[in-house]
Amino acid sequence: MTTLKSAESEPVDSTQPLSSSPPINPQTLSNSAAKSLFASKTFWAIVFTTTASIAPIVGNAVKEGKLTVDQSVNIVLVLCGVGGAVVGRVQAKDAIYTPDWAPGPNKSDLPNISNS
């Protein structure tokens, strides 16, 4: 048995496995029926808000005949906000699944999904 000293000078037994931390997004959602991401009102609100946010930027770029660095940065900022909103929706209380090609849980990953 190897004993290491920690910062508090307490002996640490290296033969014991390190305690594992709980998962960030535990699967506690299996009690409710999951729905498709595309059936989520939150998802569609995110899509429409993104479109409304990016459309004026693209419209100005088309009118001017070029896409400036500032316009590109604004589009990236909108997309980062959208990414955060989608992640928040995926980790929300109600279970949802995404298409097989998209990141997130697939329909087959959630055991109690009705085939509706």
XYZ file of N, CA and C in Angstrom:
348
model
N 0.846 -1.168 0.000
C 0.000 0.000 0.000
C 0.895 1.236 0.000
N 0.588 2.146 -0.918
C 1.319 3.404 -1.003
C 0.480 4.492 -0.359
N 1.094 5.283 0.466
C 0.378 6.370 1.118
C 0.964 7.688 0.664
N 0.071 8.570 0.201
C 0.499 9.880 -0.249
C 0.041 10.918 0.751
N 0.750 12.010 0.816
C 0.359 13.087 1.719
C -0.417 14.131 0.920
N -1.562 14.537 1.458
C -2.352 15.588 0.811
C -1.930 16.935 1.374
N -2.569 17.974 0.902
C -2.227 19.323 1.339
C -2.472 19.507 2.833
N -3.448 18.774 3.382
C -3.743 18.886 4.812
C -2.910 17.908 5.643
N -1.944 17.246 5.034
C -1.077 16.259 5.665
C -1.850 15.051 6.187
N -2.971 14.741 5.544
C -3.729 13.534 5.864
C -3.245 12.423 4.944
N -3.055 11.215 5.456
C -2.632 10.130 4.564
C -3.757 9.764 3.591
N -3.375 9.469 2.352
C -4.321 9.086 1.323
C -3.938 7.696 0.856
N -4.904 6.790 0.853
C -4.665 5.414 0.438
C -4.847 5.337 -1.080
N -3.766 5.085 -1.818
C -3.839 5.051 -3.272
C -4.420 3.750 -3.805
N -4.671 2.766 -2.947
C -5.259 1.517 -3.415
C -6.771 1.614 -3.497
N -7.369 2.613 -2.870
C -8.816 2.796 -2.917
C -9.172 3.558 -4.189
N -10.258 3.144 -4.874
C -10.641 3.884 -6.083
C -11.125 5.281 -5.717
N -10.851 6.212 -6.611
C -11.321 7.569 -6.389
C -12.837 7.593 -6.515
N -13.471 8.373 -5.689
C -14.924 8.446 -5.776
C -15.296 9.145 -7.074
N -16.290 8.596 -7.743
C -16.705 9.203 -9.004
C -17.755 10.256 -8.723
N -17.661 11.338 -9.450
C -18.634 12.408 -9.282
C -19.908 12.024 -10.015
N -21.046 12.555 -9.568
C -22.302 12.216 -10.244
C -22.313 12.790 -11.655
N -23.030 12.159 -12.567
C -23.061 12.661 -13.934
C -23.672 14.060 -13.994
N -23.236 14.833 -14.962
C -23.712 16.199 -15.103
C -25.194 16.222 -15.461
N -25.609 15.359 -16.338
C -27.004 15.308 -16.766
C -27.531 13.892 -16.541
N -27.866 13.537 -15.283
C -28.280 12.169 -15.004
C -29.580 11.822 -15.726
N -29.747 10.563 -16.036
C -30.943 10.111 -16.732
C -32.103 9.939 -15.758
N -32.637 11.036 -15.262
C -33.796 10.989 -14.380
C -35.056 11.322 -15.152
N -34.941 11.400 -16.452
C -36.052 11.827 -17.279
C -36.891 10.667 -17.798
N -36.531 9.442 -17.497
C -37.187 8.296 -18.113
C -38.607 8.068 -17.618
N -39.044 8.766 -16.560
C -40.403 8.576 -16.067
C -41.436 9.296 -16.919
N -41.054 10.321 -17.654
C -41.997 11.049 -18.482
C -41.786 10.672 -19.939
N -42.850 10.806 -20.712
C -42.755 10.480 -22.134
C -41.923 11.549 -22.829
N -40.950 11.113 -23.578
C -40.093 12.052 -24.304
C -40.764 12.448 -25.604
N -40.371 13.598 -26.125
C -40.890 14.043 -27.403
C -39.722 14.468 -28.282
N -39.996 14.546 -29.558
C -38.978 14.959 -30.513
C -38.577 16.399 -30.258
N -37.336 16.710 -30.523
C -36.851 18.079 -30.401
C -37.686 19.006 -31.271
N -38.119 18.514 -32.428
C -38.891 19.336 -33.351
C -40.328 19.563 -32.885
N -40.767 18.846 -31.858
C -42.090 19.064 -31.272
C -42.020 20.049 -30.111
N -40.839 20.511 -29.775
C -40.648 21.427 -28.659
C -40.921 22.866 -29.091
N -41.818 23.542 -28.380
C -42.104 24.954 -28.669
C -40.868 25.810 -28.399
N -40.098 25.433 -27.402
C -38.878 26.176 -27.089
C -37.902 26.126 -28.259
N -37.763 24.962 -28.863
C -36.861 24.805 -29.998
C -37.276 25.733 -31.138
N -38.559 25.744 -31.459
C -39.023 26.578 -32.568
C -38.919 28.062 -32.228
N -39.114 28.424 -30.984
C -38.909 29.817 -30.580
C -37.452 30.218 -30.800
N -36.529 29.309 -30.498
C -35.105 29.561 -30.716
C -34.817 29.733 -32.210
N -35.404 28.881 -33.044
C -35.190 28.967 -34.486
C -35.700 30.305 -35.028
N -36.912 30.692 -34.635
C -37.485 31.935 -35.159
C -36.738 33.163 -34.635
N -36.323 33.137 -33.392
C -35.560 34.258 -32.834
C -34.205 34.382 -33.523
N -33.587 33.253 -33.800
C -32.302 33.263 -34.512
C -32.466 33.855 -35.906
N -33.506 33.427 -36.594
C -33.757 33.946 -37.938
C -34.002 35.457 -37.895
N -34.807 35.895 -36.932
C -35.094 37.324 -36.811
C -33.849 38.123 -36.434
N -32.921 37.514 -35.732
C -31.696 38.212 -35.325
C -30.670 38.286 -36.443
N -30.583 37.260 -37.243
C -29.563 37.205 -38.286
C -30.039 37.851 -39.589
N -31.338 37.845 -39.857
C -31.853 38.381 -41.122
C -31.443 39.829 -41.385
N -31.539 40.749 -40.406
C -31.100 42.124 -40.699
C -29.608 42.230 -41.001
N -28.814 41.415 -40.355
C -27.366 41.442 -40.607
C -27.083 41.008 -42.041
N -27.717 39.910 -42.441
C -27.517 39.400 -43.798
C -28.104 40.385 -44.813
N -29.267 40.974 -44.487
C -29.871 41.960 -45.389
C -28.957 43.144 -45.644
N -28.333 43.673 -44.590
C -27.394 44.788 -44.766
C -26.173 44.368 -45.571
N -25.708 43.133 -45.334
C -24.541 42.652 -46.078
C -24.863 42.529 -47.568
N -26.072 42.077 -47.897
C -26.461 41.950 -49.305
C -26.603 43.336 -49.932
N -27.195 44.266 -49.181
C -27.381 45.626 -49.689
C -26.038 46.286 -49.972
N -25.075 46.094 -49.069
C -23.752 46.698 -49.234
C -22.877 45.919 -50.191
N -23.247 44.688 -50.482
C -22.458 43.873 -51.397
C -21.272 43.189 -50.753
N -21.165 43.254 -49.422
C -20.061 42.575 -48.730
C -20.468 42.302 -47.289
N -19.858 41.290 -46.729
C -20.077 40.923 -45.326
C -18.868 41.414 -44.534
N -19.091 42.354 -43.626
C -17.981 42.927 -42.860
C -17.619 42.029 -41.680
N -16.496 42.320 -41.091
C -16.053 41.575 -39.913
C -17.040 41.770 -38.763
N -17.506 42.996 -38.582
C -18.465 43.266 -37.507
C -19.750 42.468 -37.685
N -20.222 42.375 -38.920
C -21.429 41.597 -39.183
C -21.187 40.114 -38.909
N -20.025 39.633 -39.289
C -19.682 38.223 -39.039
C -19.627 37.936 -37.544
N -19.043 38.852 -36.792
C -18.961 38.678 -35.340
C -20.359 38.664 -34.727
N -21.237 39.538 -35.209
C -22.601 39.558 -34.685
C -23.330 38.250 -34.965
N -23.121 37.673 -36.125
C -23.744 36.380 -36.447
C -23.204 35.299 -35.522
N -21.911 35.292 -35.286
C -21.309 34.294 -34.387
C -21.868 34.443 -32.976
N -22.026 35.668 -32.509
C -22.591 35.887 -31.173
C -24.021 35.365 -31.074
N -24.816 35.590 -32.099
C -26.192 35.074 -32.104
C -26.170 33.549 -32.056
N -25.309 32.941 -32.857
C -25.241 31.474 -32.895
C -24.753 30.891 -31.567
N -23.852 31.574 -30.882
C -23.406 31.111 -29.557
C -24.555 31.160 -28.558
N -25.333 32.216 -28.602
C -26.500 32.300 -27.733
C -27.507 31.215 -28.034
N -27.691 30.928 -29.296
C -28.607 29.862 -29.705
C -28.100 28.514 -29.211
N -26.799 28.291 -29.321
C -26.234 27.029 -28.829
C -26.498 26.846 -27.344
N -26.334 27.914 -26.576
C -26.627 27.843 -25.144
C -28.085 27.563 -24.872
N -28.965 28.158 -25.655
C -30.399 27.923 -25.467
C -30.775 26.486 -25.803
N -30.199 25.938 -26.863
C -30.495 24.550 -27.234
C -29.985 23.595 -26.161
N -28.785 23.838 -25.659
C -28.250 22.995 -24.580
C -29.150 23.085 -23.353
N -29.610 24.281 -23.033
C -30.526 24.442 -21.912
C -31.810 23.687 -22.118
N -32.300 23.635 -23.345
C -33.533 22.896 -23.638
C -33.286 21.402 -23.524
N -32.169 20.943 -23.991
C -31.873 19.505 -23.919
C -31.750 19.061 -22.464
N -31.250 19.935 -21.578
C -31.097 19.583 -20.180
C -32.303 19.986 -19.344
N -33.397 20.364 -19.974
C -34.595 20.789 -19.255
C -35.269 19.590 -18.587
N -36.299 19.874 -17.839
C -36.976 18.850 -17.041
C -37.633 17.769 -17.905
N -38.335 18.167 -18.950
C -39.009 17.193 -19.808
C -38.017 16.572 -20.771
N -38.157 15.281 -20.982
C -37.241 14.572 -21.874
C -37.572 14.876 -23.324
N -36.543 15.107 -24.109
C -36.675 15.227 -25.555
C -35.584 14.394 -26.193
N -35.770 14.071 -27.461
C -34.716 13.382 -28.191
C -34.478 14.132 -29.491
N -33.298 13.935 -30.019
C -32.918 14.589 -31.262
C -32.837 13.550 -32.373
N -32.831 13.977 -33.631
C -32.643 13.022 -34.722
C -31.289 12.320 -34.584
N -31.171 11.167 -35.190
C -29.934 10.391 -35.072
C -28.716 11.176 -35.541
N -28.874 12.055 -36.505
C -27.752 12.803 -37.058
C -27.358 14.002 -36.202
N -28.186 14.383 -35.242
C -27.912 15.578 -34.439
C -27.331 15.193 -33.080
N -26.566 16.106 -32.456
C -26.065 15.824 -31.117
C -27.219 15.768 -30.117
N -27.038 15.004 -29.072
C -28.072 14.873 -28.047
C -28.593 13.448 -27.987
N -29.499 13.175 -27.050
C -29.993 11.807 -26.916
C -30.850 11.417 -28.127
N -30.661 10.202 -28.608
C -31.484 9.668 -29.691
C -32.712 9.008 -29.096
N -33.684 8.711 -29.921
C -34.909 8.067 -29.461
C -34.592 6.728 -28.795
N -33.618 6.003 -29.340
C -33.245 4.697 -28.787
C -32.518 4.793 -27.459
N -32.007 5.980 -27.096
C -31.283 6.150 -25.831
C -32.218 6.278 -24.631
N -33.465 6.624 -24.878
C -34.430 6.811 -23.798
C -35.400 5.639 -23.815
N -35.406 4.823 -22.750
C -36.131 3.556 -22.777
C -37.663 3.677 -22.751
N -38.229 4.709 -22.177
C -39.679 4.774 -21.999
C -40.365 5.724 -22.972
N -39.948 5.716 -24.208
C -40.550 6.595 -25.197
C -41.637 5.824 -25.940
N -42.809 6.412 -25.966
C -43.865 5.786 -26.746
C -43.596 6.058 -28.221
N -44.053 5.207 -29.077
C -43.803 5.368 -30.514
C -44.880 6.226 -31.151
N -45.173 7.365 -30.569
C -46.207 8.238 -31.139
C -45.623 9.206 -32.117
